[in-house]
Short mmCIF file of C-alpha atoms in Angstrom, two decimals:
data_model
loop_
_atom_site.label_atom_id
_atom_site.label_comp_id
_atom_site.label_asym_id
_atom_site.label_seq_id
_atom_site.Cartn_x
_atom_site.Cartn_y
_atom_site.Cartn_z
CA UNK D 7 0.00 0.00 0.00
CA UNK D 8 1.52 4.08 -0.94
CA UNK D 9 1.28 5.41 1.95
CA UNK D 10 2.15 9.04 1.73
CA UNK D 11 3.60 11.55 4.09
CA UNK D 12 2.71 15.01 3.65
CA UNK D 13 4.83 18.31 4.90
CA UNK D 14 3.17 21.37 5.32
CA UNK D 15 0.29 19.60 6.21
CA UNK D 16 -1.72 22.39 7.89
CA UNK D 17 -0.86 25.20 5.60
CA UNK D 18 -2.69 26.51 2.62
CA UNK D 19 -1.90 23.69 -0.24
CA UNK D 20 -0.91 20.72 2.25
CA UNK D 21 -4.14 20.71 4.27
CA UNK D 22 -5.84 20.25 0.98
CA UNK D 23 -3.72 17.14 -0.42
CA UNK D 24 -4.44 15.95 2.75
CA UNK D 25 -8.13 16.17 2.11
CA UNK D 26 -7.77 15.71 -1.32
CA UNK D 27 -5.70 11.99 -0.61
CA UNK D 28 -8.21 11.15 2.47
CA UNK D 29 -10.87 11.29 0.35
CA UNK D 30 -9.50 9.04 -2.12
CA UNK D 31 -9.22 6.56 0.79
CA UNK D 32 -5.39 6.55 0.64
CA UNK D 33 -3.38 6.20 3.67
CA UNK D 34 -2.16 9.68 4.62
CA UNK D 35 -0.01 10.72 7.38
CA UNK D 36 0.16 14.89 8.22
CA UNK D 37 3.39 15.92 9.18
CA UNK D 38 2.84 18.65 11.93
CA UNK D 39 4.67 20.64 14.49
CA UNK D 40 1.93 20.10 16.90
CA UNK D 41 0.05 16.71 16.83
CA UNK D 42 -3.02 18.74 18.77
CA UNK D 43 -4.15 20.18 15.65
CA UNK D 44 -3.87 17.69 12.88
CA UNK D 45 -5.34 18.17 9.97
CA UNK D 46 -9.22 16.72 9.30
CA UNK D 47 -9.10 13.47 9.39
CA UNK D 48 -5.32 12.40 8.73
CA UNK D 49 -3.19 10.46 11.14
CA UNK D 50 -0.38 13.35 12.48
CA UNK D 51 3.04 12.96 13.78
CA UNK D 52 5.07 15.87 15.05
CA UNK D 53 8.09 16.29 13.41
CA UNK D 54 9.85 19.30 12.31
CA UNK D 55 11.71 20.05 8.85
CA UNK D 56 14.45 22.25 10.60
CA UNK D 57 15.64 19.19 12.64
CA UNK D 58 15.85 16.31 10.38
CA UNK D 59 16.07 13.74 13.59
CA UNK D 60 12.79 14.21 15.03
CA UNK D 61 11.07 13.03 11.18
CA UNK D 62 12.18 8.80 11.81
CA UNK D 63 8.56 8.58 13.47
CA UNK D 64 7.12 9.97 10.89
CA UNK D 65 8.45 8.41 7.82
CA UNK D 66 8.11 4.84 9.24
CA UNK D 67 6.35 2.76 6.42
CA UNK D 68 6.07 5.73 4.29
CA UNK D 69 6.70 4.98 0.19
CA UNK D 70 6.08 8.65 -0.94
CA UNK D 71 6.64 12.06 0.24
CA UNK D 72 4.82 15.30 -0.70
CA UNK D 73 7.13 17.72 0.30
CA UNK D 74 6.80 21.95 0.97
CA UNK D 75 10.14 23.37 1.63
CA UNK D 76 9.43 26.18 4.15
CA UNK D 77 12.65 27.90 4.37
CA UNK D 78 14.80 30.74 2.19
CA UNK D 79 17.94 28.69 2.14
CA UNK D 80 19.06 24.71 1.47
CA UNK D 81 20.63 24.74 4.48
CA UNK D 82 19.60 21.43 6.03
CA UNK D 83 17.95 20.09 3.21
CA UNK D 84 20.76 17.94 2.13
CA UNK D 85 20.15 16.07 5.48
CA UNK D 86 16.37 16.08 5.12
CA UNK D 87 16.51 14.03 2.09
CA UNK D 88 19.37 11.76 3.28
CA UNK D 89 16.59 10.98 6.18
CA UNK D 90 13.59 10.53 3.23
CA UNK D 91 15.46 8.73 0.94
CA UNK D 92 16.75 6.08 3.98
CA UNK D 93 12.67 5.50 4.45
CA UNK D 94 10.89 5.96 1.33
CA UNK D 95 11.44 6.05 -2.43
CA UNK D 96 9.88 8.76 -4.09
CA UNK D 97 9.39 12.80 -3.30
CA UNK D 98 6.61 15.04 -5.24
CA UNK D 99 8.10 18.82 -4.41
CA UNK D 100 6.17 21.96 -4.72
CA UNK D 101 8.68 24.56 -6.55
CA UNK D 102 7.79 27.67 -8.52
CA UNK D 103 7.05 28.27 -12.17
CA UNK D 104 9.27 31.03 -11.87
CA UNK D 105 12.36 28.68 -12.27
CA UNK D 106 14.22 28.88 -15.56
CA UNK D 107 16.12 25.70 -16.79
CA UNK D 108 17.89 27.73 -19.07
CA UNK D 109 19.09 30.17 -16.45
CA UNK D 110 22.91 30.11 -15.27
CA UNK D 111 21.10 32.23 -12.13
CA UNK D 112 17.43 32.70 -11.66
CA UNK D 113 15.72 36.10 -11.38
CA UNK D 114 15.21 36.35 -7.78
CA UNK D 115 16.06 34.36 -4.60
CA UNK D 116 12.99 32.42 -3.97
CA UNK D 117 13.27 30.68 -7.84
CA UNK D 118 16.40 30.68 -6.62
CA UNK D 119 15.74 28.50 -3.90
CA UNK D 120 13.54 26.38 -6.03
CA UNK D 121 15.93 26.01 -8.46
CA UNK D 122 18.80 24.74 -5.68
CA UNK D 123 15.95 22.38 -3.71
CA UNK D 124 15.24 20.27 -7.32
CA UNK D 125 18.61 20.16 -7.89
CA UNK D 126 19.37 18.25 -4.41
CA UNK D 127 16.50 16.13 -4.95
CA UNK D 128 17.33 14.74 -8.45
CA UNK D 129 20.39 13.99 -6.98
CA UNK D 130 19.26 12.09 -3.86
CA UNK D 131 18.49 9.32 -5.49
CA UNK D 132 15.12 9.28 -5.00
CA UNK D 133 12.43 8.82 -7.80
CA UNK D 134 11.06 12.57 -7.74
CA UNK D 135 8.09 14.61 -9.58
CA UNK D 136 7.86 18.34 -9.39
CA UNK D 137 5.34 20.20 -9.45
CA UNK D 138 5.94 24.23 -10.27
CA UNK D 139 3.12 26.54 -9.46
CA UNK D 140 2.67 29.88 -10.21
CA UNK D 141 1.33 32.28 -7.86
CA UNK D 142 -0.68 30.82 -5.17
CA UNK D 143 -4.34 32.45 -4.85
CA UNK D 144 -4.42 32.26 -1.08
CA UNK D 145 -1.33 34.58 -0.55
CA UNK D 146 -4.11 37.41 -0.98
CA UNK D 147 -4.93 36.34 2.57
CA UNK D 148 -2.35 38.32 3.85
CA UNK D 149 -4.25 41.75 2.66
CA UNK D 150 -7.02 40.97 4.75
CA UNK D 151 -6.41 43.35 7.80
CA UNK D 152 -5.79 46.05 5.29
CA UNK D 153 -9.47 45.11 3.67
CA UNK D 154 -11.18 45.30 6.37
CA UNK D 155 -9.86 47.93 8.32
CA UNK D 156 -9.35 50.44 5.25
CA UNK D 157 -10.23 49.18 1.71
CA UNK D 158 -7.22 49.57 -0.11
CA UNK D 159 -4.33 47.25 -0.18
CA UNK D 160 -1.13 49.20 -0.05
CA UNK D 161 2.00 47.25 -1.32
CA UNK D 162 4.79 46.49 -4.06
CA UNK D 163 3.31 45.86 -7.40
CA UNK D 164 4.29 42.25 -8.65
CA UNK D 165 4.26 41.37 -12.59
CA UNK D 166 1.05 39.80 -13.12
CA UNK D 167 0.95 35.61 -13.61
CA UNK D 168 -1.89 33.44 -13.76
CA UNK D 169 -2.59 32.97 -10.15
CA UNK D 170 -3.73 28.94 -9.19
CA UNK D 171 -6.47 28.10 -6.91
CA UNK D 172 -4.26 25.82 -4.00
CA UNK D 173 -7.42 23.56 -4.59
CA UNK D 174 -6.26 22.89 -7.95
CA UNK D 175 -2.24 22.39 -7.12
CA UNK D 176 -3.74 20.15 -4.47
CA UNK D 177 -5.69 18.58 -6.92
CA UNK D 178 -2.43 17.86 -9.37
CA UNK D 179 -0.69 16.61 -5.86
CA UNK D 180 -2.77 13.57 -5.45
CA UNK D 181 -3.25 12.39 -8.77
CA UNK D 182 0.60 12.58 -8.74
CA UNK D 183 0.60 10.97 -5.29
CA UNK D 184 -1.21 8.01 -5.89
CA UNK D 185 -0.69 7.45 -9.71
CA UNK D 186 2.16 5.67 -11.14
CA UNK D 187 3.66 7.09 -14.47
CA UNK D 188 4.66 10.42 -13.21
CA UNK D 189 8.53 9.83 -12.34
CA UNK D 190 11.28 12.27 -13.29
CA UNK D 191 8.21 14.90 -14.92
CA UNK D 192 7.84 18.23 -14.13
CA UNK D 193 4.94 19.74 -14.27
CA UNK D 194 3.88 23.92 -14.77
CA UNK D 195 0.72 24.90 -12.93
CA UNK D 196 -0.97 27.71 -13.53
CA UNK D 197 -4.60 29.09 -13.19
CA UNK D 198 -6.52 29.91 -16.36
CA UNK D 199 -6.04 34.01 -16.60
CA UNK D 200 -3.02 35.86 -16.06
CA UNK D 201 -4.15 38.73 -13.11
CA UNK D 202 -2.48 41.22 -11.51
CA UNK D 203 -2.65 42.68 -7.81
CA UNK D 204 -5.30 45.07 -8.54
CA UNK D 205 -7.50 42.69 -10.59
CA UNK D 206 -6.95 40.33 -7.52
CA UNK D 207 -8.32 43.00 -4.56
CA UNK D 208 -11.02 44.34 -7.51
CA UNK D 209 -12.54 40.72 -7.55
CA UNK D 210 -12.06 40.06 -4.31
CA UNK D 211 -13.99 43.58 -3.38
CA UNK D 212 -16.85 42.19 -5.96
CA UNK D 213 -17.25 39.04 -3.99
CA UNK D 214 -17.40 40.84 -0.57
CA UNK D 215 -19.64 43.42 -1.94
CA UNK D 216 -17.38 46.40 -1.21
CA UNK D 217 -15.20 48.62 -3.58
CA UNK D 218 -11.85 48.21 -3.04
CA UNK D 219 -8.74 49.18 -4.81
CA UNK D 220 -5.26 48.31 -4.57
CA UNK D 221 -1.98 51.24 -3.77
CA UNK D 222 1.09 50.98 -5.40
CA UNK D 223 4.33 52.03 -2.53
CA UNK D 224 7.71 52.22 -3.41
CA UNK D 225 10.15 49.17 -2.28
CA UNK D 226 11.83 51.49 0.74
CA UNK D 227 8.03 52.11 2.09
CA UNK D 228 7.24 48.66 1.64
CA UNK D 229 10.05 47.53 3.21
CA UNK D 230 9.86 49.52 6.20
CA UNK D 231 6.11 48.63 6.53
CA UNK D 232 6.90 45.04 6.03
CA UNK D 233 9.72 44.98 9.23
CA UNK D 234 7.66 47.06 11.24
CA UNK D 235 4.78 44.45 10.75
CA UNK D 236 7.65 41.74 12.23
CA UNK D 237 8.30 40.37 8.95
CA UNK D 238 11.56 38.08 9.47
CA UNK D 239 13.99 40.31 7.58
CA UNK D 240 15.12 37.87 5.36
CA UNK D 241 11.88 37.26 3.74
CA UNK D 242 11.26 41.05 2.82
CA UNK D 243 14.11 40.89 1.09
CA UNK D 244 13.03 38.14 -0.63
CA UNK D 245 9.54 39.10 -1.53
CA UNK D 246 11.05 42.63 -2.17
CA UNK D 247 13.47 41.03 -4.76
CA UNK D 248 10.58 39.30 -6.30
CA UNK D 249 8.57 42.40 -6.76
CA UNK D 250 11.53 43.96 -8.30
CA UNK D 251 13.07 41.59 -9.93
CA UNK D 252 10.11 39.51 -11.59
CA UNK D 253 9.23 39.52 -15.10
CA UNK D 254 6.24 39.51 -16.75
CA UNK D 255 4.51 36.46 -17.52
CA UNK D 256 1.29 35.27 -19.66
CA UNK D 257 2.54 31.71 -19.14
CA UNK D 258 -1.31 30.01 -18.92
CA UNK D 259 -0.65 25.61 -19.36
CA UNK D 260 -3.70 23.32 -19.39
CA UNK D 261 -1.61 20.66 -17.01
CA UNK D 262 -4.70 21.27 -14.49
CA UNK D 263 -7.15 20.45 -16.32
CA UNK D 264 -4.76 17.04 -17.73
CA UNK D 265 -4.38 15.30 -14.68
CA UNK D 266 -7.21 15.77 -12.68
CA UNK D 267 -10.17 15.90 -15.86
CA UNK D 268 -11.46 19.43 -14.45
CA UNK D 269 -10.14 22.93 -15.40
CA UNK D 270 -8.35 25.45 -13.46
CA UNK D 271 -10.51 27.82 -11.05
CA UNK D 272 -10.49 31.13 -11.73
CA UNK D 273 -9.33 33.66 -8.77
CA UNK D 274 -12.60 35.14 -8.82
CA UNK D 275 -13.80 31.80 -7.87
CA UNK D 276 -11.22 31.31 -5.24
CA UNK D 277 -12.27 34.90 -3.96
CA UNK D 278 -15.96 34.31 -3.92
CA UNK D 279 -15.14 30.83 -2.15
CA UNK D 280 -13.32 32.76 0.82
CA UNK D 281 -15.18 36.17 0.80
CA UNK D 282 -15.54 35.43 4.96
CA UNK D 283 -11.86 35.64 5.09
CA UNK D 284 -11.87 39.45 3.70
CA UNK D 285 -15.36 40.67 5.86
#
């Protein structure tokens, strides 16, 4: 029997594989910092990424691994995998569609990231799929204090992409979980409409029945706004590179809609779907 373990089990895209493979009837196993608040459902076991010893409990009997890398740097994920690859025998990753395989360097530091993490897992010698999404739909969670309180979402502008539904990359995750036929592929995923920032708060305002409009700052303003909110430091400079650094793209790909039979939400379904997250 596959039975899968799943990182990031309780965030945005792994709570819904893990709903997405329980349903199935697969044997799932949530991966969780605190086994008081598993996931629906799912059989948790605390472990924690940053410390590759405490994950033996958790990979025990595990065959696959669907695996969210949660931090800006490799560092320690050369051991991680030594510890995966001495239990099971494959590893679906989530990456970015940002990465460029023709790229000596990539055009910010999270596809950098991306781009170092698949390196290290092609050449763990475990059987590996990876799955590179574009912009994930419920990052506009993080403007909802500024909806609510004022209306407009003040931030960097980021070059618009075809924002995905985390339903949807969930959806890809557990057809690529359970299915055989999917080894050393890598797979784009994308929603089906490129959309920028202020598309994203326009719809969102439509679904919550309030206009709503989003404010360009410059980088410095964001930045300071970003530390002063206790942003790690690190990661403003990360999502400040992106915002800078990040081309435009009007990559749109059909893979949704190929593995699972049903085509890619829209965001304006995604933000009619979680309107009571914005009220």
């Amino acid at each position: 029997m596959n039975r899968i373990l799943v990182t990031g089990a309780t965030g945005n895209v792994g709570r819904q594989v893990v709903a997405q493979l329980v349903s199935t009837g697969t044997p799932v196993r949530a991966l969780v910092r605190d086994a008081q608040r598993p996931p629906e459902r799912a059989e948790a076991v605390e472990g924690d990424l940053a410390r590759p010893g405490t994950l033996e409990r958790a990979l025990a009997e595990i065959e696959t691994v669907f695996l969210i890398w949660p931090f800006l740097t490799i560092e320690g994920a050369p051991a991680v995998l030594d510890v995966i690859a001495a239990h099971a025998r494959r590893v679906v990753y989530l990456s970015s569609s940002g990465v460029n395989d023709e790229a000596e360097r990539q055009t910010d530091p999270i596809n950098q990231l991306h781009a170092d993490m698949e390196r290290l897992i092609e050449q763990s010698g475990l059987r590996w799929t990876t799955l590179r999404s574009n912009t994930i739909a419920s990052n506009a969670r993080g403007w909802a204090e500024q909806i609510r309180s004022v209306g407009v979402v003040r931030g960097p502008d980021i070059a618009a992409t075809a924002v995905i539904d985390p339903r949807d990359i969930a959806a890809v995750a557990a057809r690529v979980l359970i299915d055989e036929g999917h080894e050393r592929a890598t797979y784009v995923l994308t929603g089906p409409q490129v959309v920028s920032r202020a598309q994203q708060v326009h719809a969102i305002g439509e679904a919550i029945g309030r206009p709503l409009r989003f404010e360009e700052v410059p980088l410095e303003a964001a930045r300071k706004q970003l530390l002063a909110d206790g942003r790690p430091p690190a990661l403003v400079e990360a999502l400040l590179a992106s915002a800078e650094t990040r081309p435009h793209s009007g990559l749109i790909t059909s893979t949704v809609e190929e593995i699972t039979g049903a085509p890619a939400r829209t965001f304006r379904e995604w933000a009619t779907d979680h309107a009571g997250d914005f009220r």
